[in-house]
Short mmCIF file of C-alpha atoms in Angstrom, two decimals:
data_model
loop_
_atom_site.label_atom_id
_atom_site.label_comp_id
_atom_site.label_asym_id
_atom_site.label_seq_id
_atom_site.Cartn_x
_atom_site.Cartn_y
_atom_site.Cartn_z
CA VAL A 1 133.95 98.76 46.43
CA GLY A 2 135.27 99.20 50.05
CA ALA A 3 137.93 97.45 52.10
CA LEU A 4 137.97 93.96 52.18
CA GLU A 5 138.39 93.81 56.28
CA PRO A 6 137.04 97.60 57.33
CA ILE A 7 137.22 98.53 60.91
CA ASN A 8 134.73 100.80 62.30
CA VAL A 9 132.37 101.58 65.13
CA GLY A 10 128.88 103.04 64.88
CA LEU A 11 125.74 103.70 66.31
CA GLY A 12 122.32 101.75 65.41
CA PRO A 13 118.85 103.33 64.77
CA LEU A 14 117.71 105.03 67.65
CA GLU A 15 114.63 103.76 69.51
CA LEU A 16 112.38 106.26 71.35
CA SER A 17 109.73 104.81 73.83
CA ALA A 18 107.87 107.85 72.75
CA GLU A 19 107.99 111.01 70.26
CA THR A 20 105.36 112.98 72.46
CA VAL A 21 105.60 112.63 75.95
CA ALA A 22 103.94 114.58 79.01
CA LYS A 23 105.92 116.73 81.31
CA SER A 24 107.63 114.69 84.12
CA SER A 25 106.90 111.50 82.26
CA GLU A 26 110.32 109.40 81.67
CA LEU A 27 111.68 109.14 77.98
CA ARG A 28 113.79 106.16 77.28
CA VAL A 29 116.14 106.48 74.01
CA ARG A 30 117.97 103.17 73.17
CA THR A 31 120.48 102.20 70.60
CA ARG A 32 123.48 99.77 69.70
CA VAL A 33 127.07 100.13 69.74
CA GLN A 34 128.36 98.39 66.77
CA SER A 35 131.96 97.18 66.25
CA VAL A 36 133.42 95.93 62.87
CA GLY A 37 136.84 94.43 62.58
CA ALA A 38 137.97 95.33 66.10
CA ALA A 39 137.12 95.15 69.64
CA SER A 40 136.48 98.76 70.96
CA THR A 41 135.81 100.82 74.06
CA GLN A 42 133.42 103.68 73.38
CA VAL A 43 132.07 106.63 75.14
CA VAL A 44 128.71 107.34 74.27
CA GLN A 45 127.07 110.36 75.05
CA LEU A 46 123.58 111.99 75.22
CA LEU A 47 122.95 115.62 74.23
CA VAL A 48 119.42 117.42 74.38
CA GLU A 49 118.79 121.22 73.44
CA ASP A 50 116.96 123.21 75.98
CA PHE A 51 113.61 124.73 74.81
CA ASP A 52 113.86 128.30 73.66
CA PRO A 53 111.00 129.64 71.72
CA THR A 54 113.06 132.73 70.26
CA LEU A 55 115.22 130.27 68.67
CA PRO A 56 116.76 129.61 66.00
CA ILE A 57 117.44 133.01 64.63
CA VAL A 58 120.03 134.41 61.90
CA ILE A 59 122.49 136.92 63.45
CA ASP A 60 125.22 138.09 61.29
CA GLY A 61 124.56 135.56 58.56
CA LYS A 62 125.06 132.86 61.32
CA THR A 63 122.24 130.52 62.86
CA LYS A 64 122.01 130.55 66.63
CA LEU A 65 120.54 127.32 67.97
CA PRO A 66 119.66 126.52 71.68
CA GLU A 67 122.23 125.09 73.90
CA ALA A 68 122.49 121.40 73.99
CA ARG A 69 123.60 119.97 77.28
CA PRO A 70 124.74 116.45 78.33
CA ARG A 71 121.97 114.59 79.66
CA GLY A 72 123.77 111.16 79.96
CA LYS A 73 126.97 109.34 79.34
CA GLU A 74 128.17 105.54 79.37
CA GLU A 75 131.34 103.59 78.68
CA VAL A 76 130.78 100.67 76.41
CA ALA A 77 133.04 97.63 75.59
CA VAL A 78 132.18 95.82 72.39
CA ALA A 79 133.77 92.75 70.94
CA THR A 80 134.55 92.66 67.13
CA GLY A 81 131.57 91.72 65.12
CA GLU A 82 129.20 92.44 68.24
CA SER A 83 127.35 94.94 69.66
CA GLN A 84 125.87 96.52 72.89
CA ARG A 85 122.93 98.10 73.68
CA VAL A 86 122.85 101.45 75.64
CA GLU A 87 119.78 103.05 76.91
CA PHE A 88 119.58 106.53 78.52
CA ARG A 89 116.50 107.83 80.63
CA LEU A 90 115.36 111.28 80.48
CA GLN A 91 112.93 113.36 82.75
CA GLY A 92 112.27 116.82 83.93
CA LEU A 93 112.34 118.44 80.14
CA ASP A 94 110.33 121.79 79.79
CA PRO A 95 107.34 121.81 77.39
CA GLY A 96 108.06 122.03 73.98
CA VAL A 97 110.28 120.48 70.87
CA HIS A 98 113.62 119.41 72.11
CA HIS A 99 116.20 118.37 69.61
CA GLY A 100 118.98 115.59 70.64
CA VAL A 101 121.62 113.49 69.80
CA VAL A 102 123.45 110.40 70.60
CA ARG A 103 126.96 110.50 69.89
CA LEU A 104 130.40 108.48 69.91
CA SER A 105 133.45 110.25 71.48
CA GLY A 106 136.03 110.35 68.96
CA ASP A 107 136.51 109.92 65.34
CA ASP A 108 137.01 107.13 62.87
CA GLY A 109 137.13 106.66 59.11
CA LEU A 110 133.25 106.48 59.04
CA ASP A 111 131.84 109.78 60.85
CA ALA A 112 128.45 109.40 59.42
CA ASP A 113 127.25 106.61 61.97
CA ASN A 114 128.85 108.20 64.58
CA VAL A 115 125.75 110.23 65.55
CA ARG A 116 122.13 109.87 65.67
CA HIS A 117 119.79 112.70 65.81
CA PHE A 118 116.16 112.59 67.42
CA ALA A 119 113.41 115.21 68.24
CA ILE A 120 110.85 114.87 70.77
CA GLU A 121 107.60 117.13 72.02
CA VAL A 122 107.13 117.69 75.89
CA LYS A 123 103.80 118.80 76.60
CA GLU A 124 101.52 119.53 79.89
CA ALA A 125 99.61 116.74 81.21
CA TRP A 126 97.12 115.71 78.26
CA PRO A 127 93.55 117.12 79.40
CA MET A 128 91.23 114.32 79.40
CA LEU A 129 87.43 114.54 80.10
CA VAL A 130 85.73 111.42 81.59
CA VAL A 131 82.07 110.95 81.47
CA ALA A 132 80.14 108.50 83.37
CA PRO A 133 76.55 107.92 84.60
CA GLU A 134 75.49 107.68 88.25
CA ASN A 135 76.22 104.18 88.48
CA ALA A 136 79.49 103.81 86.82
CA THR A 137 82.43 103.89 89.04
CA SER A 138 84.98 106.18 87.22
CA SER A 139 87.75 106.17 89.81
CA LEU A 140 88.73 102.75 88.70
CA PHE A 141 89.62 104.09 85.33
CA VAL A 142 90.92 107.27 86.54
CA GLU A 143 93.19 105.80 89.03
CA ALA A 144 94.56 103.70 86.39
CA ILE A 145 95.71 106.49 83.81
CA ALA A 146 96.32 109.13 86.35
CA PRO A 147 96.89 107.63 89.75
CA PHE A 148 96.38 110.49 92.46
CA GLU A 149 100.25 110.10 93.75
CA PHE A 150 101.34 111.21 90.08
CA GLU A 151 98.98 113.67 90.12
CA GLN A 152 100.00 115.41 93.31
CA THR A 153 104.04 114.78 92.04
CA GLY A 154 103.15 116.28 88.56
CA GLN A 155 104.14 112.81 86.99
CA ALA A 156 100.72 112.24 85.90
CA ARG A 157 100.34 111.80 81.77
CA PHE A 158 96.92 112.69 82.08
CA ALA A 159 94.61 115.56 83.77
CA CYS A 160 91.45 113.75 83.97
CA THR A 161 87.86 115.85 85.03
CA VAL A 162 85.05 113.64 85.54
CA VAL A 163 81.74 114.85 84.89
CA SER A 164 78.05 113.11 84.70
CA GLN A 165 76.88 112.00 81.63
CA SER A 166 73.85 114.42 81.86
CA SER A 167 76.20 117.59 81.90
CA LEU A 168 78.16 116.40 78.73
CA ALA A 169 75.73 118.26 76.30
CA ASN A 170 76.97 121.68 78.06
CA ARG A 171 80.91 121.16 78.01
CA ASP A 172 83.19 122.66 75.47
CA LEU A 173 84.98 119.51 74.43
CA ASP A 174 87.66 121.58 72.37
CA ASN A 175 89.21 122.13 75.81
CA TYR A 176 90.29 118.36 75.86
CA THR A 177 92.48 116.15 74.13
CA GLY A 178 90.42 113.27 74.66
CA VAL A 179 86.66 112.22 75.85
CA CYS A 180 85.94 108.82 77.29
CA LEU A 181 82.56 107.54 77.92
CA LEU A 182 82.64 104.95 80.89
CA ASP A 183 79.43 102.54 80.43
CA PRO A 184 77.22 105.31 78.84
CA GLU A 185 73.33 105.62 78.94
CA PRO A 186 71.52 105.94 75.69
CA ILE A 187 72.76 109.42 74.25
CA PRO A 188 70.39 111.79 72.32
CA SER A 189 71.28 112.55 68.72
CA VAL A 190 72.27 116.05 69.27
CA VAL A 191 75.08 114.80 71.71
CA TRP A 192 76.38 112.24 69.05
CA GLU A 193 76.40 115.10 66.56
CA GLN A 194 78.30 117.27 68.91
CA LEU A 195 80.79 114.22 69.56
CA GLY A 196 81.19 113.55 65.69
CA LYS A 197 82.08 117.28 65.15
CA TYR A 198 84.59 117.33 67.87
CA VAL A 199 86.12 113.76 66.77
CA ARG A 200 86.09 115.07 62.98
CA ALA A 201 88.26 118.24 64.14
CA GLY A 202 90.97 115.96 65.55
CA GLY A 203 89.37 115.05 68.65
CA ALA A 204 89.83 111.70 70.28
CA MET A 205 87.07 109.58 72.07
CA ALA A 206 87.06 106.25 73.95
CA VAL A 207 83.52 104.66 74.49
CA PHE A 208 83.49 101.48 77.26
CA LEU A 209 80.21 99.87 76.59
CA GLY A 210 78.52 98.17 79.72
CA ASN A 211 75.55 97.49 81.10
CA ASN A 212 73.85 100.76 80.21
CA ALA A 213 74.16 100.40 76.57
CA GLN A 214 71.31 99.14 74.64
CA ALA A 215 70.90 97.98 71.11
CA THR A 216 68.61 100.46 70.35
CA ALA A 217 68.36 103.64 68.01
CA SER A 218 70.51 105.63 70.49
CA PHE A 219 73.73 103.47 69.67
CA ASN A 220 72.90 102.30 66.31
CA GLU A 221 71.50 105.20 64.78
CA PRO A 222 73.77 106.96 61.98
CA ALA A 223 75.13 109.43 64.17
CA ALA A 224 76.30 106.97 66.37
CA GLN A 225 77.45 104.74 63.95
CA GLN A 226 79.65 107.28 62.15
CA LEU A 227 81.84 107.11 65.39
CA LEU A 228 81.34 103.75 67.19
CA GLY A 229 83.35 100.58 65.86
CA GLY A 230 79.97 98.67 64.76
CA ARG A 231 76.52 98.16 65.34
CA LEU A 232 75.48 96.79 68.91
CA ALA A 233 73.90 93.19 68.23
CA ARG A 234 73.71 91.69 71.29
CA VAL A 235 75.48 90.99 74.78
CA TRP A 236 77.59 87.83 75.00
CA ARG A 237 77.70 85.87 78.32
CA SER A 238 80.09 83.75 79.90
CA ALA A 239 78.52 81.45 82.68
CA ASP A 240 81.79 80.70 84.26
CA ARG A 241 85.44 82.31 84.22
CA SER A 242 86.66 81.05 81.13
CA LEU A 243 85.94 84.05 78.84
CA PHE A 244 89.11 86.79 78.96
CA LEU A 245 91.15 89.06 76.67
CA ALA A 246 93.42 86.89 74.56
CA PRO A 247 95.75 88.73 72.21
CA GLU A 248 96.54 87.01 68.86
CA ARG A 249 98.77 89.47 67.61
CA TYR A 250 101.24 92.06 69.26
CA ASP A 251 101.95 94.41 65.82
CA HIS A 252 99.71 97.29 67.20
CA PRO A 253 101.42 100.34 69.18
CA VAL A 254 98.81 99.43 72.11
CA MET A 255 100.24 95.94 72.34
CA ALA A 256 103.97 97.16 72.45
CA PRO A 257 104.56 96.44 76.08
CA PHE A 258 103.32 92.81 75.98
CA ARG A 259 105.38 91.70 73.09
CA ASP A 260 108.40 90.46 75.00
CA ARG A 261 106.37 88.55 77.46
CA PRO A 262 103.62 87.22 75.58
CA THR A 263 102.84 84.05 77.17
CA SER A 264 103.53 85.47 80.84
CA VAL A 265 100.61 87.90 81.12
CA PRO A 266 98.18 86.72 83.37
CA TRP A 267 94.88 87.72 81.29
CA ASP A 268 93.22 84.74 82.25
CA ALA A 269 93.44 86.07 85.89
CA SER A 270 90.81 88.92 84.96
CA PRO A 271 87.56 86.84 83.51
CA VAL A 272 85.38 88.87 81.34
CA PHE A 273 81.36 87.65 82.19
CA LYS A 274 79.80 89.78 79.64
CA HIS A 275 80.88 92.04 76.57
CA TRP A 276 78.73 93.54 73.66
CA VAL A 277 78.83 91.87 70.20
CA LEU A 278 79.34 94.49 67.36
CA ASP A 279 77.96 93.12 64.22
CA PRO A 280 78.78 93.81 61.54
CA LEU A 281 81.83 95.90 62.14
CA ASN A 282 82.28 99.25 60.45
CA GLU A 283 84.14 98.54 57.26
CA ASP A 284 87.00 100.80 58.32
CA ALA A 285 87.39 99.26 61.92
CA GLY A 286 90.17 97.51 63.10
CA VAL A 287 90.49 95.28 65.92
CA ILE A 288 93.33 95.82 68.46
CA LEU A 289 92.55 92.91 70.67
CA ALA A 290 89.82 90.03 70.80
CA TYR A 291 88.75 87.61 73.74
CA SER A 292 89.19 84.32 74.02
CA ASN A 293 86.27 83.45 71.88
CA GLY A 294 87.50 85.26 69.05
CA LYS A 295 84.97 88.37 69.45
CA PRO A 296 86.37 92.03 69.30
CA ALA A 297 87.37 93.58 72.44
CA VAL A 298 88.96 96.64 71.07
CA VAL A 299 88.14 98.14 67.95
CA GLU A 300 89.44 101.53 66.47
CA ARG A 301 88.41 103.75 63.78
CA SER A 302 89.92 106.94 62.06
CA VAL A 303 87.22 109.84 61.68
CA ASP A 304 88.40 112.32 59.50
CA ARG A 305 91.48 114.02 61.64
CA GLY A 306 90.23 112.22 64.59
CA ARG A 307 90.35 108.85 66.21
CA VAL A 308 87.74 106.67 67.93
CA ILE A 309 88.02 103.38 70.30
CA THR A 310 85.22 101.39 71.04
CA VAL A 311 85.85 98.93 73.91
CA THR A 312 82.93 96.25 74.15
CA THR A 313 82.95 95.46 77.88
CA THR A 314 82.95 98.23 80.75
CA VAL A 315 86.05 99.21 82.98
CA SER A 316 83.64 101.08 85.46
CA ASP A 317 82.08 98.08 87.57
CA SER A 318 83.10 97.52 91.22
CA LEU A 319 83.44 93.97 92.46
CA ARG A 320 79.70 94.25 93.43
CA PRO A 321 77.72 96.63 91.48
CA PRO A 322 74.48 97.47 93.51
CA ASP A 323 72.33 97.24 90.46
CA HIS A 324 73.83 94.44 88.32
CA SER A 325 76.29 91.76 88.07
CA ALA A 326 79.81 92.89 87.30
CA TRP A 327 80.68 92.59 83.52
CA ASN A 328 84.18 91.77 84.30
CA GLU A 329 87.22 91.63 86.74
CA LEU A 330 89.68 93.67 84.54
CA PRO A 331 90.14 96.53 86.84
CA THR A 332 89.11 94.81 90.24
CA SER A 333 91.21 91.54 89.96
CA ASP A 334 94.34 90.68 92.50
CA GLN A 335 96.41 90.52 89.16
CA SER A 336 95.08 93.91 87.36
CA TRP A 337 98.31 95.14 85.98
CA PRO A 338 97.55 94.19 82.33
CA TYR A 339 94.41 96.22 82.66
CA VAL A 340 96.59 99.22 83.90
CA VAL A 341 99.12 98.95 81.09
CA LEU A 342 96.43 98.38 78.45
CA ALA A 343 94.42 101.36 79.74
CA ASN A 344 97.19 103.68 79.74
CA GLU A 345 98.56 102.39 76.11
CA LEU A 346 94.79 103.01 74.90
CA MET A 347 94.86 106.22 76.03
CA LEU A 348 98.49 107.14 74.68
CA HIS A 349 97.38 105.95 71.26
CA LEU A 350 94.01 107.30 71.21
CA THR A 351 95.17 110.91 71.81
CA ASP A 352 98.07 110.36 69.49
CA SER A 353 100.38 111.04 72.58
CA SER A 354 102.58 108.40 71.25
CA GLY A 355 102.95 111.49 69.22
CA VAL A 356 103.12 113.21 65.93
CA ARG A 357 105.88 111.39 63.83
CA LEU A 358 108.96 113.68 64.34
CA ASN A 359 111.68 111.21 63.31
CA TYR A 360 112.61 110.17 59.66
CA ALA A 361 114.82 108.93 57.47
CA VAL A 362 116.88 110.97 54.89
CA GLY A 363 114.68 111.22 51.57
CA GLU A 364 111.28 110.67 53.49
CA PRO A 365 108.96 113.38 53.07
CA ALA A 366 108.33 115.01 56.92
CA VAL A 367 104.61 115.59 57.69
CA LEU A 368 103.29 117.69 60.54
CA PRO A 369 99.55 118.13 61.12
CA ASN A 370 98.81 121.84 61.55
CA ASP A 371 95.59 122.97 63.34
CA SER A 372 94.86 126.36 62.41
CA ARG A 373 93.35 127.02 65.58
CA ILE A 374 96.73 126.40 67.30
CA TYR A 375 99.35 126.93 64.63
CA PRO A 376 100.41 129.67 62.25
CA ASP A 377 100.03 129.04 58.25
CA ARG A 378 103.56 130.41 57.49
CA TYR A 379 107.09 129.24 59.14
CA GLN A 380 110.66 129.69 58.79
CA LEU A 381 112.35 126.20 57.85
CA PHE A 382 115.74 125.94 59.14
CA THR A 383 117.52 122.82 57.44
CA PRO A 384 120.69 121.49 58.77
CA SER A 385 122.73 122.79 55.79
CA GLU A 386 120.67 125.73 54.23
CA GLN A 387 119.70 129.05 55.01
CA PRO A 388 116.19 129.75 56.47
CA GLN A 389 113.36 129.19 53.45
CA GLU A 390 109.39 129.67 53.74
CA ALA A 391 107.18 126.80 54.52
CA ARG A 392 103.32 126.94 54.27
CA ALA A 393 100.79 124.67 55.73
CA GLN A 394 98.21 123.41 53.10
CA ASP A 395 94.94 121.17 54.10
CA GLY A 396 95.93 121.25 57.80
CA GLU A 397 99.26 120.04 57.18
CA VAL A 398 103.01 121.03 56.86
CA VAL A 399 105.01 118.95 54.33
CA VAL A 400 108.62 119.24 54.06
CA ARG A 401 109.41 117.23 50.80
CA PHE A 402 113.03 117.59 50.70
CA THR A 403 115.15 115.91 53.64
CA GLU A 404 118.26 115.04 52.03
CA HIS A 405 120.76 116.01 55.04
CA ALA A 406 120.66 114.03 58.55
CA GLY A 407 120.14 116.43 61.34
CA ALA A 408 117.58 118.90 62.90
CA TYR A 409 114.90 120.59 61.06
CA ARG A 410 113.18 123.63 62.72
CA LEU A 411 110.15 125.43 61.96
CA LYS A 412 109.63 128.83 63.36
CA GLY A 413 106.50 130.68 63.34
CA VAL A 414 104.20 133.38 65.28
CA LYS A 415 100.56 132.71 66.46
CA ASP A 416 100.00 134.83 69.35
CA GLY A 417 103.74 134.57 70.09
CA PRO A 418 106.50 132.74 68.80
CA ILE A 419 106.24 128.95 68.04
CA VAL A 420 108.97 126.48 67.34
CA ARG A 421 108.30 122.94 65.84
CA GLY A 422 110.75 120.60 64.47
CA PHE A 423 111.87 116.98 63.27
CA ALA A 424 115.19 115.17 63.27
CA VAL A 425 116.41 113.32 60.22
CA ASN A 426 119.03 110.01 60.13
CA LEU A 427 120.79 108.12 57.70
CA LYS A 428 119.26 104.67 57.33
CA ALA A 429 120.86 102.06 58.90
CA GLU A 430 121.91 100.43 55.53
CA ALA A 431 123.38 103.49 54.63
CA THR A 432 126.83 102.92 56.80
CA SER A 433 126.62 99.14 56.57
CA LEU A 434 129.97 97.92 55.67
CA ALA A 435 128.49 94.30 54.88
CA ARG A 436 129.44 93.08 51.52
CA LEU A 437 127.47 91.42 48.99
CA THR A 438 128.20 87.53 48.73
CA SER A 439 129.08 86.05 45.42
CA ASP A 440 125.40 84.48 45.72
CA GLU A 441 124.03 87.70 46.31
CA LEU A 442 125.78 88.87 43.32
CA ASP A 443 124.51 86.47 41.27
CA SER A 444 120.98 86.66 42.02
CA ARG A 445 121.35 90.50 41.12
CA LEU A 446 123.39 90.51 38.13
CA GLY A 447 123.41 86.80 36.94
CA LYS A 448 125.78 84.31 37.38
CA GLY A 449 128.60 84.51 34.78
CA ARG A 450 127.61 87.91 33.60
CA TYR A 451 129.72 90.07 35.64
CA GLN A 452 133.45 90.19 36.59
CA LEU A 453 134.86 91.00 40.14
CA ALA A 454 137.99 92.79 40.05
CA ARG A 455 139.85 94.04 43.17
CA ASP A 456 142.44 96.35 41.52
CA LYS A 457 143.13 97.57 37.88
CA ASP A 458 144.94 94.63 37.12
CA GLU A 459 142.57 92.13 37.58
CA ILE A 460 139.96 94.09 34.89
CA GLU A 461 139.66 92.10 31.46
#
């Protein structure tokens, strides 16, 4: 069914640079304007709601929503059968969940693909605890993920607190989104257990192994191995500059910034001279990135509700450490930008700062983590088409199983004050595709000679 020569202009799926962003960080919203049957010039508009923790609310039977304000507009000319990319950049949103839409101006015969919904969450800078022994240079790592000038201007995505390893046992880890151990010395069992409790409750930890680590009980005992990517076996040494990070795959979110230029990233300009070999890897560990010798460089594990990343070489060696030879030149080479990008992506992924999933397709169950220390157990659920209904958290999650309508879904509850959360739902791209099945496709689905194609009632036999 359908028109033989349809005419339509619509928006493709939205691409968000992140679903959770730090305050003052930039968010990029991309889509494509697609034209079928005729050339067209369209105005594309971006609108984003202000965050208001008191809304939504039902007044006289009508739901009052936060005000949506225009945040960008672009005119796009599209030739028939082609598409043009549109990108908007957002900054300066207040902390909280914001709903937005990208919309084509005007109407046509297919309104459903003229608007795309999205939801993002803006947070204050994520507090990170950076732990380093006396002989580790923590500034190389801190400056990579939270540059001083960004910190001064409120643009830093991470707020780093640097402490000595000797004081780790006395820290309340629940105050931090993530804990980073830079070239740690042997850690007492009681501290490994403290870290394990923090991670299992939803915390995030990164361990950068270096000169201070030892293939002894401290790192290979059960409490440590429940967190690390594998057993520390030995140190691999390279006598020259021939060893470096060498990605083989780019499908992991951490590697996304390198996908468009895989052959032009100067990994070999930052050689690695030593790294730990994890043997065996823990069964549930996954390798994000390897060295040119094939050995794992970055390994991740999910531990209950938390996540651990193990990096098998350090990022806290200066060019000439006073008590040992440098393990690598990742943060110190003249072309260290791949390390800076990688360090940021690792921290964003580690802390789930790429975000809890907030954007779904129609029909998909939506799942939001619900830490009872932060969020209430009961909410009012406001859908795009119905009156508010109750939603409850179970087993640390809020699950909304029925998402039949595109639009904004909002959750409102109370926990030491009003709390508003939410997510967005869109039609899948194929739901508004006007491409017709070919004869070959019909044959493969129905069987050649087993169907008849009629354009009108007179052709029906």
